[in-house]
Amino acid sequence: MIRLGVIGYGYWGPNVARNFNSLDRTQLVAICDGNPSALARAKSQHPGVRLTASSNDLLASEDIDAVAVITPVGSHYALTKAALQNGKHVFVEKPFTCNVEQGEELVELARQNDRIIMVDHTFLFTGAVKKIRQLIDDGALGGLYYYDSTRVNLGLFQHDVNVIWDLAPHDLSIMDYLISSRPEAVVATGETHLNGLEDLAFITVYFPHNVIAHFNVNWLSPVKVRTTLIGGEKKMLVWNDLEADEKIRIYDKGVQVKNREGVYELLVSYRSGDMWAPRIEQTEALKVEVNYFLDCIEKNEQPMNDGAAGVRIVRMLQAAHQSLKQKGKDVEL
Ligand SMILES: NC(=O)c1ccc[n+]([C@@H]2O[C@H](COP(=O)([O-])OP(=O)(O)OC[C@H]3O[C@@H](n4cnc5c(N)ncnc54)[C@H](O)[C@@H]3O)[C@@H](O)[C@H]2O)c1
């Protein structure tokens, strides 16, 4: 039985607490939030669970083995560090930290203390992303050309981070999981319209061998769009996360170059074959993920979404932020 404490019971914390509480092999021991109304909600949803406004109380508790840090990014470093120093395993929200240095320090601290850090890159545990990874690994798409994603809607405006730090961690972590090679450079542009924080941004990530990824993240869109295109040599894929059925459609479409004798004689033929939609597992991603966290603790294994993965995403976020502030200057990773 792994005994768990949750810090942060705002919007996302209740989902994490509910999922941990639903498992037979965990016991939700305590919930901490500095806000009394959040604690009142926790009390009604988890009667019998210890409540506290002090993270120090929870972190020092001897009856807790692992801590979930579900607070805004500004507090992830300090809370994760204190949890590791108190000998706890940590499940921490995305983005892992505010900068690469903090993330690397936590990774090293976890290694020294033989504890596990898991960063909540929830999308890696969705049926859709698992299916896409399988298609790539099986070679169904062929060599990748590009990854192009749009994650836009109206709001929710954040007060502490811009749209890149809020929305792009999802897409960057999916890309990091799907594309095995390491990116070389990032370019980003964006603009601020309302509260001094960028509310829309366009990020490009360059990989070796002409593979390119692009992300459109926007809090100012009239419609909600969650669509990703992945182009491969053999097949192309559209993932529309808002579709109830047929979230992923695979198109047997492409271009074949017939003749490379000279650039002016280049002959191409277009292939336009069938479309099919694979079956996708429907289990709640967070439930799969928290189970995996417990597996990793029990087997003493590094998760795929460990602190090092968290640092890779923060490195790209930091580079995108830096590029954006210089109106799209190329930033090497
Ligand atoms: N994985 C996902 O899909 C997903 C979805 C939403 C949010 N998130 C992430 O979850 C984190 C929290 O987001 P949210 O939307 O729930 O924020 P929120 O502001 O709604 O909730 C945060 C809560 O933490 C509490 N808190 C803050 N600092 C604290 C501290 N030091 N000690 C105790 N309590 C503290 C606040 O009082 C608040 O109730 C962010 O990092 C966000 O990026 C992830």
Tab-separated table of N, CA and C in Angstrom, residues 226-291:
chain	number	residue	atom	x	y	z
A	226	ARG	N	-8.298	20.999	-31.541
A	226	ARG	CA	-7.250	20.139	-30.969
A	226	ARG	C	-6.871	19.139	-32.055
A	227	THR	N	-6.137	19.595	-33.044
A	227	THR	CA	-5.852	18.750	-34.198
A	227	THR	C	-4.360	18.675	-34.461
A	228	THR	N	-3.898	17.470	-34.768
A	228	THR	CA	-2.483	17.268	-35.093
A	228	THR	C	-2.377	16.525	-36.418
A	229	LEU	N	-1.515	17.015	-37.296
A	229	LEU	CA	-1.208	16.317	-38.551
A	229	LEU	C	0.191	15.744	-38.427
A	230	ILE	N	0.343	14.497	-38.819
A	230	ILE	CA	1.685	13.911	-38.847
A	230	ILE	C	1.901	13.351	-40.247
A	231	GLY	N	2.918	13.865	-40.915
A	231	GLY	CA	3.191	13.429	-42.287
A	231	GLY	C	4.372	12.485	-42.309
A	232	GLY	N	4.171	11.324	-42.914
A	232	GLY	CA	5.267	10.374	-43.073
A	232	GLY	C	5.430	10.010	-44.537
A	233	GLU	N	6.538	9.367	-44.834
A	233	GLU	CA	6.826	8.948	-46.208
A	233	GLU	C	5.760	8.009	-46.754
A	234	LYS	N	5.276	7.096	-45.877
A	234	LYS	CA	4.344	6.068	-46.357
A	234	LYS	C	2.884	6.456	-46.163
A	235	LYS	N	2.587	7.067	-45.001
A	235	LYS	CA	1.189	7.406	-44.685
A	235	LYS	C	1.164	8.757	-43.966
A	236	MET	N	-0.019	9.368	-43.956
A	236	MET	CA	-0.203	10.615	-43.220
A	236	MET	C	-1.374	10.438	-42.264
A	237	LEU	N	-1.337	11.177	-41.175
A	237	LEU	CA	-2.301	10.906	-40.112
A	237	LEU	C	-2.907	12.211	-39.601
A	238	VAL	N	-4.194	12.191	-39.303
A	238	VAL	CA	-4.856	13.334	-38.667
A	238	VAL	C	-5.427	12.845	-37.339
A	239	TRP	N	-5.046	13.527	-36.261
A	239	TRP	CA	-5.580	13.198	-34.931
A	239	TRP	C	-6.424	14.387	-34.483
A	240	ASN	N	-7.746	14.161	-34.435
A	240	ASN	CA	-8.645	15.209	-33.954
A	240	ASN	C	-9.141	14.767	-32.584
A	241	ASP	N	-8.591	15.382	-31.542
A	241	ASP	CA	-8.885	14.923	-30.181
A	241	ASP	C	-10.309	15.261	-29.739
A	242	LEU	N	-10.997	16.113	-30.507
A	242	LEU	CA	-12.375	16.466	-30.140
A	242	LEU	C	-13.391	15.484	-30.715
A	243	GLU	N	-12.973	14.617	-31.605
A	243	GLU	CA	-13.864	13.592	-32.171
A	243	GLU	C	-14.150	12.534	-31.110
A	244	ALA	N	-15.404	12.155	-30.964
A	244	ALA	CA	-15.718	11.090	-30.008
A	244	ALA	C	-15.235	9.746	-30.561
A	245	ASP	N	-15.570	9.470	-31.823
A	245	ASP	CA	-15.100	8.243	-32.486
A	245	ASP	C	-14.105	8.683	-33.556
A	246	GLU	N	-13.371	7.760	-34.042
A	246	GLU	CA	-12.424	8.027	-35.135
A	246	GLU	C	-11.543	9.244	-34.849
A	247	LYS	N	-10.935	9.262	-33.662
A	247	LYS	CA	-10.030	10.370	-33.316
A	247	LYS	C	-8.837	10.412	-34.273
A	248	ILE	N	-8.400	9.214	-34.698
A	248	ILE	CA	-7.236	9.150	-35.581
A	248	ILE	C	-7.665	8.604	-36.935
A	249	ARG	N	-7.298	9.313	-37.977
A	249	ARG	CA	-7.546	8.823	-39.337
A	249	ARG	C	-6.219	8.742	-40.058
A	250	ILE	N	-5.980	7.599	-40.676
A	250	ILE	CA	-4.710	7.388	-41.363
A	250	ILE	C	-4.983	7.374	-42.857
A	251	TYR	N	-4.267	8.205	-43.557
A	251	TYR	CA	-4.488	8.353	-44.993
A	251	TYR	C	-3.326	7.744	-45.758
A	252	ASP	N	-3.667	6.920	-46.720
A	252	ASP	CA	-2.635	6.370	-47.604
A	252	ASP	C	-2.412	7.386	-48.722
A	253	LYS	N	-1.880	8.536	-48.323
A	253	LYS	CA	-1.649	9.602	-49.306
A	253	LYS	C	-0.201	10.012	-49.247
A	254	GLY	N	0.325	10.454	-50.341
A	254	GLY	CA	1.709	10.906	-50.319
A	254	GLY	C	2.182	11.288	-51.704
A	255	VAL	N	3.448	11.569	-51.767
A	255	VAL	CA	4.064	11.992	-53.027
A	255	VAL	C	5.282	11.121	-53.248
A	256	GLN	N	5.392	10.554	-54.427
A	256	GLN	CA	6.584	9.761	-54.732
A	256	GLN	C	7.403	10.466	-55.800
A	257	VAL	N	8.650	10.644	-55.498
A	257	VAL	CA	9.530	11.273	-56.486
A	257	VAL	C	10.051	10.160	-57.387
A	258	LYS	N	9.793	10.308	-58.707
A	258	LYS	CA	10.140	9.238	-59.645
A	258	LYS	C	11.534	9.420	-60.228
A	259	ASN	N	11.993	10.662	-60.271
A	259	ASN	CA	13.200	10.915	-61.029
A	259	ASN	C	13.983	12.042	-60.378
A	260	ARG	N	15.217	11.772	-60.028
A	260	ARG	CA	16.029	12.818	-59.424
A	260	ARG	C	17.182	13.236	-60.338
A	261	GLU	N	17.004	13.040	-61.635
A	261	GLU	CA	18.095	13.342	-62.573
A	261	GLU	C	18.550	14.791	-62.441
A	262	GLY	N	17.618	15.659	-62.381
A	262	GLY	CA	17.957	17.080	-62.261
A	262	GLY	C	16.770	17.790	-61.675
A	263	VAL	N	17.010	18.870	-60.976
A	263	VAL	CA	15.916	19.516	-60.245
A	263	VAL	C	14.806	19.985	-61.189
A	264	TYR	N	15.164	20.358	-62.443
A	264	TYR	CA	14.135	20.859	-63.358
A	264	TYR	C	13.319	19.734	-63.981
A	265	GLU	N	13.846	18.484	-63.881
A	265	GLU	CA	13.133	17.364	-64.490
A	265	GLU	C	12.365	16.560	-63.442
A	266	LEU	N	12.332	17.067	-62.237
A	266	LEU	CA	11.726	16.302	-61.141
A	266	LEU	C	10.286	15.896	-61.481
A	267	LEU	N	10.059	14.596	-61.469
A	267	LEU	CA	8.712	14.104	-61.750
A	267	LEU	C	8.155	13.508	-60.475
A	268	VAL	N	6.953	13.841	-60.150
A	268	VAL	CA	6.368	13.274	-58.938
A	268	VAL	C	5.042	12.619	-59.291
A	269	SER	N	4.662	11.640	-58.488
A	269	SER	CA	3.314	11.101	-58.665
A	269	SER	C	2.633	11.151	-57.305
A	270	TYR	N	1.355	11.457	-57.327
A	270	TYR	CA	0.616	11.587	-56.084
A	270	TYR	C	-0.107	10.277	-55.808
A	271	ARG	N	-0.022	9.837	-54.545
A	271	ARG	CA	-0.679	8.601	-54.176
A	271	ARG	C	-1.900	8.952	-53.339
A	272	SER	N	-3.044	8.479	-53.719
A	272	SER	CA	-4.251	8.785	-52.954
A	272	SER	C	-5.046	7.506	-52.747
A	273	GLY	N	-4.742	6.821	-51.653
A	273	GLY	CA	-5.371	5.522	-51.402
A	273	GLY	C	-6.437	5.609	-50.335
A	274	ASP	N	-6.567	4.554	-49.549
A	274	ASP	CA	-7.655	4.455	-48.567
A	274	ASP	C	-7.383	5.288	-47.314
A	275	MET	N	-8.460	5.515	-46.568
A	275	MET	CA	-8.367	6.103	-45.232
A	275	MET	C	-8.916	5.064	-44.269
A	276	TRP	N	-8.293	4.904	-43.102
A	276	TRP	CA	-8.866	4.017	-42.084
A	276	TRP	C	-8.682	4.627	-40.704
A	277	ALA	N	-9.541	4.217	-39.785
A	277	ALA	CA	-9.505	4.757	-38.420
A	277	ALA	C	-9.317	3.602	-37.442
A	278	PRO	N	-8.170	3.535	-36.760
A	278	PRO	CA	-7.940	2.411	-35.850
A	278	PRO	C	-8.762	2.530	-34.567
A	279	ARG	N	-8.973	1.402	-33.916
A	279	ARG	CA	-9.684	1.410	-32.630
A	279	ARG	C	-8.744	1.967	-31.556
A	280	ILE	N	-9.309	2.763	-30.660
A	280	ILE	CA	-8.472	3.425	-29.654
A	280	ILE	C	-8.989	3.113	-28.253
A	281	GLU	N	-8.048	2.804	-27.360
A	281	GLU	CA	-8.398	2.505	-25.961
A	281	GLU	C	-9.014	3.745	-25.302
A	282	GLN	N	-10.075	3.527	-24.500
A	282	GLN	CA	-10.836	4.677	-23.968
A	282	GLN	C	-10.562	5.003	-22.496
A	283	THR	N	-9.696	4.217	-21.823
A	283	THR	CA	-9.505	4.416	-20.376
A	283	THR	C	-9.011	5.830	-20.068
A	284	GLU	N	-9.451	6.408	-18.955
A	284	GLU	CA	-9.016	7.756	-18.566
A	284	GLU	C	-7.488	7.772	-18.418
A	285	ALA	N	-6.845	8.698	-19.145
A	285	ALA	CA	-5.375	8.719	-19.211
A	285	ALA	C	-4.751	8.862	-17.815
A	286	LEU	N	-5.338	9.727	-16.998
A	286	LEU	CA	-4.753	9.990	-15.677
A	286	LEU	C	-4.786	8.732	-14.798
A	287	LYS	N	-5.795	7.917	-14.993
A	287	LYS	CA	-5.889	6.678	-14.224
A	287	LYS	C	-4.757	5.718	-14.627
A	288	VAL	N	-4.525	5.621	-15.935
A	288	VAL	CA	-3.433	4.769	-16.430
A	288	VAL	C	-2.096	5.300	-15.886
A	289	GLU	N	-1.968	6.620	-15.895
A	289	GLU	CA	-0.706	7.245	-15.494
A	289	GLU	C	-0.417	7.050	-14.007
A	290	VAL	N	-1.421	7.237	-13.142
A	290	VAL	CA	-1.146	7.095	-11.699
A	290	VAL	C	-0.840	5.631	-11.352
A	291	ASN	N	-1.467	4.697	-12.077
A	291	ASN	CA	-1.142	3.278	-11.897
A	291	ASN	C	0.319	3.019	-12.259
